[in-house]
Amino acid sequence: MMLPPPCFTDAPRNVSVKVSPSNEVVKGSRLTLTCSNNANPAAETYTWFQRTGTLTSLRLGMGKEHTFLEIDSDDSGLYFCMAQNAVGSQNSTEQEVKVKESAHLMVVLAAFGALFLVTAVIVVLFIYIKRRLIKRKLNTAEKKLPTKPVTQKATLSRPEDIYENMKWSAKPITDPDDMNYAELNIRPAPSPSMQRNNKAGDDDAVIYRQLQTH
């Protein structure tokens, strides 16, 4: 009697993840993760995880493939899958996925950066030139200001100065009709001899003097 050949069963082994098209993709692209393994019987369950910490992971979904239709920057990280059959299960090694910004966006950002730099340089130069012009105008205005000589008021402190000033300011009289006469009554002070002579008269001395008008 012949015995049937022995049947060997194995849990999934050599579990790995394939990334398509590549581990580095541009933001918004399509990315597919495929889990492969050797198992007998074949693995029935596939579970996908994303590593979020040293000992923690986030369960993403089920299936032999996991697809990102439009991958985002937040999707960058480490991924692995777990294959399982009736005998057992095994996790794959981790695969790193890097999501880069699109080339068009990088060009736009670079253009904005260059424009900002040029604008900042122009503003700084404008402020510098404007300050120089204002300073130059102020210096020119200060040079054009007239300088007033310091004048001293003439002071006539002595009687001789007053008499001299009046003498030179008098106008000569050429017409006799311009002459004016005035009568001055001067009472002389009594002398000692006049005090002893009580009979002296008190007649006033009349003095006529010709005055010149200006």
PDB file of C-alpha atoms in Angstrom:
ATOM      1  CA  MET A   1       0.000   0.000   0.000  1.00  0.00           C
ATOM      2  CA  MET A   2       1.503   3.287  -1.073  1.00  0.00           C
ATOM      3  CA  LEU A   3       1.271   6.290   1.226  1.00  0.00           C
ATOM      4  CA  PRO A   4       0.443   9.761  -0.199  1.00  0.00           C
ATOM      5  CA  PRO A   5       3.371  12.125  -0.425  1.00  0.00           C
ATOM      6  CA  PRO A   6       3.769  14.290   2.660  1.00  0.00           C
ATOM      7  CA  CYS A   7       2.198  17.745   2.467  1.00  0.00           C
ATOM      8  CA  PHE A   8       4.385  20.602   3.772  1.00  0.00           C
ATOM      9  CA  THR A   9       2.754  23.809   4.964  1.00  0.00           C
ATOM     10  CA  ASP A  10       4.598  27.036   5.612  1.00  0.00           C
ATOM     11  CA  ALA A  11       3.677  30.366   7.016  1.00  0.00           C
ATOM     12  CA  PRO A  12       4.431  33.341   4.783  1.00  0.00           C
ATOM     13  CA  ARG A  13       8.139  34.046   4.483  1.00  0.00           C
ATOM     14  CA  ASN A  14      10.393  36.370   2.508  1.00  0.00           C
ATOM     15  CA  VAL A  15       7.700  39.012   2.737  1.00  0.00           C
ATOM     16  CA  SER A  16       8.689  42.217   0.910  1.00  0.00           C
ATOM     17  CA  VAL A  17       7.218  45.468  -0.429  1.00  0.00           C
ATOM     18  CA  LYS A  18       7.637  46.725  -3.975  1.00  0.00           C
ATOM     19  CA  VAL A  19       7.166  50.455  -4.658  1.00  0.00           C
ATOM     20  CA  SER A  20       6.025  51.594  -8.104  1.00  0.00           C
ATOM     21  CA  PRO A  21       7.080  53.721  -9.925  1.00  0.00           C
ATOM     22  CA  SER A  22       9.849  54.539  -7.365  1.00  0.00           C
ATOM     23  CA  ASN A  23      10.480  55.395  -3.738  1.00  0.00           C
ATOM     24  CA  GLU A  24      10.796  59.118  -4.627  1.00  0.00           C
ATOM     25  CA  VAL A  25       7.754  60.626  -6.318  1.00  0.00           C
ATOM     26  CA  VAL A  26       6.439  64.100  -7.044  1.00  0.00           C
ATOM     27  CA  LYS A  27       3.537  65.438  -5.058  1.00  0.00           C
ATOM     28  CA  GLY A  28       0.229  64.607  -6.741  1.00  0.00           C
ATOM     29  CA  SER A  29       1.570  61.518  -8.502  1.00  0.00           C
ATOM     30  CA  ARG A  30       0.164  57.974  -8.373  1.00  0.00           C
ATOM     31  CA  LEU A  31       2.030  55.468  -6.172  1.00  0.00           C
ATOM     32  CA  THR A  32       1.397  51.732  -5.696  1.00  0.00           C
ATOM     33  CA  LEU A  33       2.710  49.438  -2.937  1.00  0.00           C
ATOM     34  CA  THR A  34       2.680  45.683  -3.632  1.00  0.00           C
ATOM     35  CA  CYS A  35       3.220  42.985  -0.995  1.00  0.00           C
ATOM     36  CA  SER A  36       4.896  39.708  -2.096  1.00  0.00           C
ATOM     37  CA  ASN A  37       5.812  36.518  -0.164  1.00  0.00           C
ATOM     38  CA  ASN A  38       6.366  32.784  -0.255  1.00  0.00           C
ATOM     39  CA  ALA A  39       3.754  30.748   1.611  1.00  0.00           C
ATOM     40  CA  ASN A  40       2.134  27.333   1.504  1.00  0.00           C
ATOM     41  CA  PRO A  41      -0.768  27.662   1.362  1.00  0.00           C
ATOM     42  CA  ALA A  42      -0.747  31.089  -0.228  1.00  0.00           C
ATOM     43  CA  ALA A  43      -1.332  34.089   1.987  1.00  0.00           C
ATOM     44  CA  GLU A  44      -4.942  34.987   2.291  1.00  0.00           C
ATOM     45  CA  THR A  45      -4.731  38.311   4.120  1.00  0.00           C
ATOM     46  CA  TYR A  46      -2.551  41.352   3.509  1.00  0.00           C
ATOM     47  CA  THR A  47      -2.541  44.309   5.852  1.00  0.00           C
ATOM     48  CA  TRP A  48      -0.760  47.631   5.258  1.00  0.00           C
ATOM     49  CA  PHE A  49       0.830  49.848   7.904  1.00  0.00           C
ATOM     50  CA  GLN A  50       2.656  53.160   8.065  1.00  0.00           C
ATOM     51  CA  ARG A  51       5.307  53.620  10.737  1.00  0.00           C
ATOM     52  CA  THR A  52       4.465  56.622  12.953  1.00  0.00           C
ATOM     53  CA  GLY A  53       6.936  56.030  15.785  1.00  0.00           C
ATOM     54  CA  THR A  54       9.549  53.668  17.092  1.00  0.00           C
ATOM     55  CA  LEU A  55       6.968  51.193  18.387  1.00  0.00           C
ATOM     56  CA  THR A  56       3.779  52.499  16.798  1.00  0.00           C
ATOM     57  CA  SER A  57       2.221  52.193  13.358  1.00  0.00           C
ATOM     58  CA  LEU A  58      -0.956  53.229  11.576  1.00  0.00           C
ATOM     59  CA  ARG A  59      -3.124  50.663   9.863  1.00  0.00           C
ATOM     60  CA  LEU A  60      -3.922  51.823   6.341  1.00  0.00           C
ATOM     61  CA  GLY A  61      -6.007  49.074   4.773  1.00  0.00           C
ATOM     62  CA  MET A  62      -6.247  45.555   3.431  1.00  0.00           C
ATOM     63  CA  GLY A  63      -5.229  43.949   0.143  1.00  0.00           C
ATOM     64  CA  LYS A  64      -2.158  42.793  -1.710  1.00  0.00           C
ATOM     65  CA  GLU A  65      -1.751  46.293  -3.161  1.00  0.00           C
ATOM     66  CA  HIS A  66      -2.181  49.718  -1.639  1.00  0.00           C
ATOM     67  CA  THR A  67      -2.461  52.659  -4.046  1.00  0.00           C
ATOM     68  CA  PHE A  68      -2.164  56.417  -3.545  1.00  0.00           C
ATOM     69  CA  LEU A  69      -4.073  58.116  -6.362  1.00  0.00           C
ATOM     70  CA  GLU A  70      -2.617  61.574  -5.593  1.00  0.00           C
ATOM     71  CA  ILE A  71       0.117  61.243  -3.034  1.00  0.00           C
ATOM     72  CA  ASP A  72       0.675  64.191  -0.678  1.00  0.00           C
ATOM     73  CA  SER A  73       3.648  65.482   1.311  1.00  0.00           C
ATOM     74  CA  ASP A  74       2.105  64.050   4.496  1.00  0.00           C
ATOM     75  CA  ASP A  75       2.318  60.567   2.938  1.00  0.00           C
ATOM     76  CA  SER A  76       6.104  60.531   3.152  1.00  0.00           C
ATOM     77  CA  GLY A  77       7.328  57.861   5.592  1.00  0.00           C
ATOM     78  CA  LEU A  78       8.004  54.158   6.177  1.00  0.00           C
ATOM     79  CA  TYR A  79       5.580  51.454   4.978  1.00  0.00           C
ATOM     80  CA  PHE A  80       5.374  47.692   5.513  1.00  0.00           C
ATOM     81  CA  CYS A  81       2.855  44.906   4.984  1.00  0.00           C
ATOM     82  CA  MET A  82       1.848  41.781   6.897  1.00  0.00           C
ATOM     83  CA  ALA A  83       1.065  38.552   4.985  1.00  0.00           C
ATOM     84  CA  GLN A  84      -1.023  35.869   6.705  1.00  0.00           C
ATOM     85  CA  ASN A  85      -2.282  32.364   5.906  1.00  0.00           C
ATOM     86  CA  ALA A  86      -3.749  29.524   7.914  1.00  0.00           C
ATOM     87  CA  VAL A  87      -0.333  28.564   9.250  1.00  0.00           C
ATOM     88  CA  GLY A  88       0.918  31.955  10.383  1.00  0.00           C
ATOM     89  CA  SER A  89       1.932  35.499   9.423  1.00  0.00           C
ATOM     90  CA  GLN A  90       5.013  37.589   8.823  1.00  0.00           C
ATOM     91  CA  ASN A  91       5.797  41.306   8.409  1.00  0.00           C
ATOM     92  CA  SER A  92       7.819  42.675   5.542  1.00  0.00           C
ATOM     93  CA  THR A  93      10.811  44.926   5.745  1.00  0.00           C
ATOM     94  CA  GLU A  94      10.057  48.641   5.708  1.00  0.00           C
ATOM     95  CA  GLN A  95      10.204  50.740   2.577  1.00  0.00           C
ATOM     96  CA  GLU A  96      10.703  54.507   2.716  1.00  0.00           C
ATOM     97  CA  VAL A  97       8.604  56.743   0.488  1.00  0.00           C
ATOM     98  CA  LYS A  98       9.690  60.337  -0.192  1.00  0.00           C
ATOM     99  CA  VAL A  99       7.293  62.878  -1.671  1.00  0.00           C
ATOM    100  CA  LYS A 100       8.885  65.899  -3.363  1.00  0.00           C
ATOM    101  CA  GLU A 101       7.364  69.156  -4.470  1.00  0.00           C
ATOM    102  CA  SER A 102       6.626  69.432  -8.164  1.00  0.00           C
ATOM    103  CA  ALA A 103       9.227  71.015 -10.423  1.00  0.00           C
ATOM    104  CA  HIS A 104       6.721  73.659 -11.533  1.00  0.00           C
ATOM    105  CA  LEU A 105       6.051  74.649  -7.931  1.00  0.00           C
ATOM    106  CA  MET A 106       9.775  74.800  -7.204  1.00  0.00           C
ATOM    107  CA  VAL A 107      10.270  77.117 -10.182  1.00  0.00           C
ATOM    108  CA  VAL A 108       7.424  79.351  -9.010  1.00  0.00           C
ATOM    109  CA  LEU A 109       8.826  79.490  -5.474  1.00  0.00           C
ATOM    110  CA  ALA A 110      12.293  80.274  -6.802  1.00  0.00           C
ATOM    111  CA  ALA A 111      10.877  83.061  -8.987  1.00  0.00           C
ATOM    112  CA  PHE A 112       9.006  84.572  -6.040  1.00  0.00           C
ATOM    113  CA  GLY A 113      12.139  84.388  -3.915  1.00  0.00           C
ATOM    114  CA  ALA A 114      14.237  86.137  -6.557  1.00  0.00           C
ATOM    115  CA  LEU A 115      11.542  88.802  -7.058  1.00  0.00           C
ATOM    116  CA  PHE A 116      11.382  89.457  -3.315  1.00  0.00           C
ATOM    117  CA  LEU A 117      15.165  89.772  -3.129  1.00  0.00           C
ATOM    118  CA  VAL A 118      15.306  92.214  -6.044  1.00  0.00           C
ATOM    119  CA  THR A 119      12.463  94.282  -4.570  1.00  0.00           C
ATOM    120  CA  ALA A 120      14.218  94.472  -1.200  1.00  0.00           C
ATOM    121  CA  VAL A 121      17.455  95.645  -2.848  1.00  0.00           C
ATOM    122  CA  ILE A 122      15.590  98.329  -4.845  1.00  0.00           C
ATOM    123  CA  VAL A 123      13.815  99.615  -1.729  1.00  0.00           C
ATOM    124  CA  VAL A 124      17.083  99.826   0.219  1.00  0.00           C
ATOM    125  CA  LEU A 125      18.814 101.690  -2.637  1.00  0.00           C
ATOM    126  CA  PHE A 126      15.852 104.086  -2.980  1.00  0.00           C
ATOM    127  CA  ILE A 127      15.911 104.939   0.736  1.00  0.00           C
ATOM    128  CA  TYR A 128      19.693 105.428   0.652  1.00  0.00           C
ATOM    129  CA  ILE A 129      19.597 107.726  -2.404  1.00  0.00           C
ATOM    130  CA  LYS A 130      16.684 109.733  -0.993  1.00  0.00           C
ATOM    131  CA  ARG A 131      18.542 110.351   2.267  1.00  0.00           C
ATOM    132  CA  ARG A 132      21.636 111.464   0.383  1.00  0.00           C
ATOM    133  CA  LEU A 133      19.608 113.947  -1.697  1.00  0.00           C
ATOM    134  CA  ILE A 134      17.894 115.392   1.388  1.00  0.00           C
ATOM    135  CA  LYS A 135      21.236 115.807   3.134  1.00  0.00           C
ATOM    136  CA  ARG A 136      22.725 117.511   0.067  1.00  0.00           C
ATOM    137  CA  LYS A 137      19.785 119.936  -0.177  1.00  0.00           C
ATOM    138  CA  LEU A 138      20.145 120.858   3.482  1.00  0.00           C
ATOM    139  CA  ASN A 139      23.847 121.554   3.054  1.00  0.00           C
ATOM    140  CA  THR A 140      23.153 123.722  -0.020  1.00  0.00           C
ATOM    141  CA  ALA A 141      20.449 125.684   1.794  1.00  0.00           C
ATOM    142  CA  GLU A 142      22.774 126.374   4.730  1.00  0.00           C
ATOM    143  CA  LYS A 143      25.441 127.723   2.388  1.00  0.00           C
ATOM    144  CA  LYS A 144      22.963 130.120   0.707  1.00  0.00           C
ATOM    145  CA  LEU A 145      21.759 131.689   3.948  1.00  0.00           C
ATOM    146  CA  PRO A 146      22.879 135.419   4.123  1.00  0.00           C
ATOM    147  CA  THR A 147      25.145 136.398   6.949  1.00  0.00           C
ATOM    148  CA  LYS A 148      23.994 139.605   8.679  1.00  0.00           C
ATOM    149  CA  PRO A 149      26.796 141.860   9.948  1.00  0.00           C
ATOM    150  CA  VAL A 150      26.688 142.620  13.610  1.00  0.00           C
ATOM    151  CA  THR A 151      25.880 146.278  14.057  1.00  0.00           C
ATOM    152  CA  GLN A 152      26.429 148.156  17.226  1.00  0.00           C
ATOM    153  CA  LYS A 153      24.153 150.979  18.221  1.00  0.00           C
ATOM    154  CA  ALA A 154      25.945 154.252  18.694  1.00  0.00           C
ATOM    155  CA  THR A 155      25.696 155.471  22.217  1.00  0.00           C
ATOM    156  CA  LEU A 156      26.171 159.147  23.060  1.00  0.00           C
ATOM    157  CA  SER A 157      27.192 159.155  26.645  1.00  0.00           C
ATOM    158  CA  ARG A 158      29.122 162.453  26.744  1.00  0.00           C
ATOM    159  CA  PRO A 159      27.599 165.957  26.306  1.00  0.00           C
ATOM    160  CA  GLU A 160      30.318 166.765  23.786  1.00  0.00           C
ATOM    161  CA  ASP A 161      29.082 163.894  21.589  1.00  0.00           C
ATOM    162  CA  ILE A 162      25.519 165.182  21.714  1.00  0.00           C
ATOM    163  CA  TYR A 163      26.634 168.738  20.839  1.00  0.00           C
ATOM    164  CA  GLU A 164      28.790 167.494  18.008  1.00  0.00           C
ATOM    165  CA  ASN A 165      25.925 165.407  16.627  1.00  0.00           C
ATOM    166  CA  MET A 166      23.541 168.376  16.747  1.00  0.00           C
ATOM    167  CA  LYS A 167      26.105 170.698  15.124  1.00  0.00           C
ATOM    168  CA  TRP A 168      26.609 168.453  12.133  1.00  0.00           C
ATOM    169  CA  SER A 169      22.901 167.739  11.719  1.00  0.00           C
ATOM    170  CA  ALA A 170      21.889 171.449  11.626  1.00  0.00           C
ATOM    171  CA  LYS A 171      21.036 172.811   8.200  1.00  0.00           C
ATOM    172  CA  PRO A 172      22.493 176.211   7.200  1.00  0.00           C
ATOM    173  CA  ILE A 173      19.939 179.045   6.878  1.00  0.00           C
ATOM    174  CA  THR A 174      20.256 181.071   3.715  1.00  0.00           C
ATOM    175  CA  ASP A 175      16.910 182.905   3.768  1.00  0.00           C
ATOM    176  CA  PRO A 176      16.378 185.563   6.499  1.00  0.00           C
ATOM    177  CA  ASP A 177      12.656 184.762   6.476  1.00  0.00           C
ATOM    178  CA  ASP A 178      13.465 181.324   7.820  1.00  0.00           C
ATOM    179  CA  MET A 179      14.910 182.835  10.996  1.00  0.00           C
ATOM    180  CA  ASN A 180      12.869 182.660  14.180  1.00  0.00           C
ATOM    181  CA  TYR A 181      13.420 184.770  17.255  1.00  0.00           C
ATOM    182  CA  ALA A 182      12.536 183.887  20.770  1.00  0.00           C
ATOM    183  CA  GLU A 183      12.538 185.889  23.982  1.00  0.00           C
ATOM    184  CA  LEU A 184      14.127 184.285  26.955  1.00  0.00           C
ATOM    185  CA  ASN A 185      13.575 185.741  30.451  1.00  0.00           C
ATOM    186  CA  ILE A 186      16.414 184.740  32.728  1.00  0.00           C
ATOM    187  CA  ARG A 187      16.484 185.759  36.367  1.00  0.00           C
ATOM    188  CA  PRO A 188      20.090 185.855  37.507  1.00  0.00           C
ATOM    189  CA  ALA A 189      21.006 184.386  40.807  1.00  0.00           C
ATOM    190  CA  PRO A 190      21.659 187.107  43.482  1.00  0.00           C
ATOM    191  CA  SER A 191      25.314 187.642  44.170  1.00  0.00           C
ATOM    192  CA  PRO A 192      26.638 188.403  47.672  1.00  0.00           C
ATOM    193  CA  SER A 193      27.122 192.051  46.760  1.00  0.00           C
ATOM    194  CA  MET A 194      23.548 192.319  45.532  1.00  0.00           C
ATOM    195  CA  GLN A 195      22.251 190.799  48.742  1.00  0.00           C
ATOM    196  CA  ARG A 196      23.994 193.519  50.737  1.00  0.00           C
ATOM    197  CA  ASN A 197      22.485 196.190  48.526  1.00  0.00           C
ATOM    198  CA  ASN A 198      18.802 196.125  49.224  1.00  0.00           C
ATOM    199  CA  LYS A 199      18.180 198.941  46.874  1.00  0.00           C
ATOM    200  CA  ALA A 200      19.224 196.982  43.875  1.00  0.00           C
ATOM    201  CA  GLY A 201      16.542 196.655  41.296  1.00  0.00           C
ATOM    202  CA  ASP A 202      14.838 193.479  40.433  1.00  0.00           C
ATOM    203  CA  ASP A 203      14.763 194.282  36.779  1.00  0.00           C
ATOM    204  CA  ASP A 204      14.919 191.198  34.618  1.00  0.00           C
ATOM    205  CA  ALA A 205      17.642 190.889  32.101  1.00  0.00           C
ATOM    206  CA  VAL A 206      16.227 190.468  28.661  1.00  0.00           C
ATOM    207  CA  ILE A 207      18.398 188.574  26.276  1.00  0.00           C
ATOM    208  CA  TYR A 208      17.606 188.188  22.639  1.00  0.00           C
ATOM    209  CA  ARG A 209      19.160 185.357  20.871  1.00  0.00           C
ATOM    210  CA  GLN A 210      18.903 184.311  17.312  1.00  0.00           C
ATOM    211  CA  LEU A 211      17.909 180.713  16.966  1.00  0.00           C
ATOM    212  CA  GLN A 212      18.469 178.661  13.896  1.00  0.00           C
ATOM    213  CA  THR A 213      15.872 176.165  12.808  1.00  0.00           C
ATOM    214  CA  HIS A 214      16.651 173.000  11.117  1.00  0.00           C
TER     215      HIS A 214
END
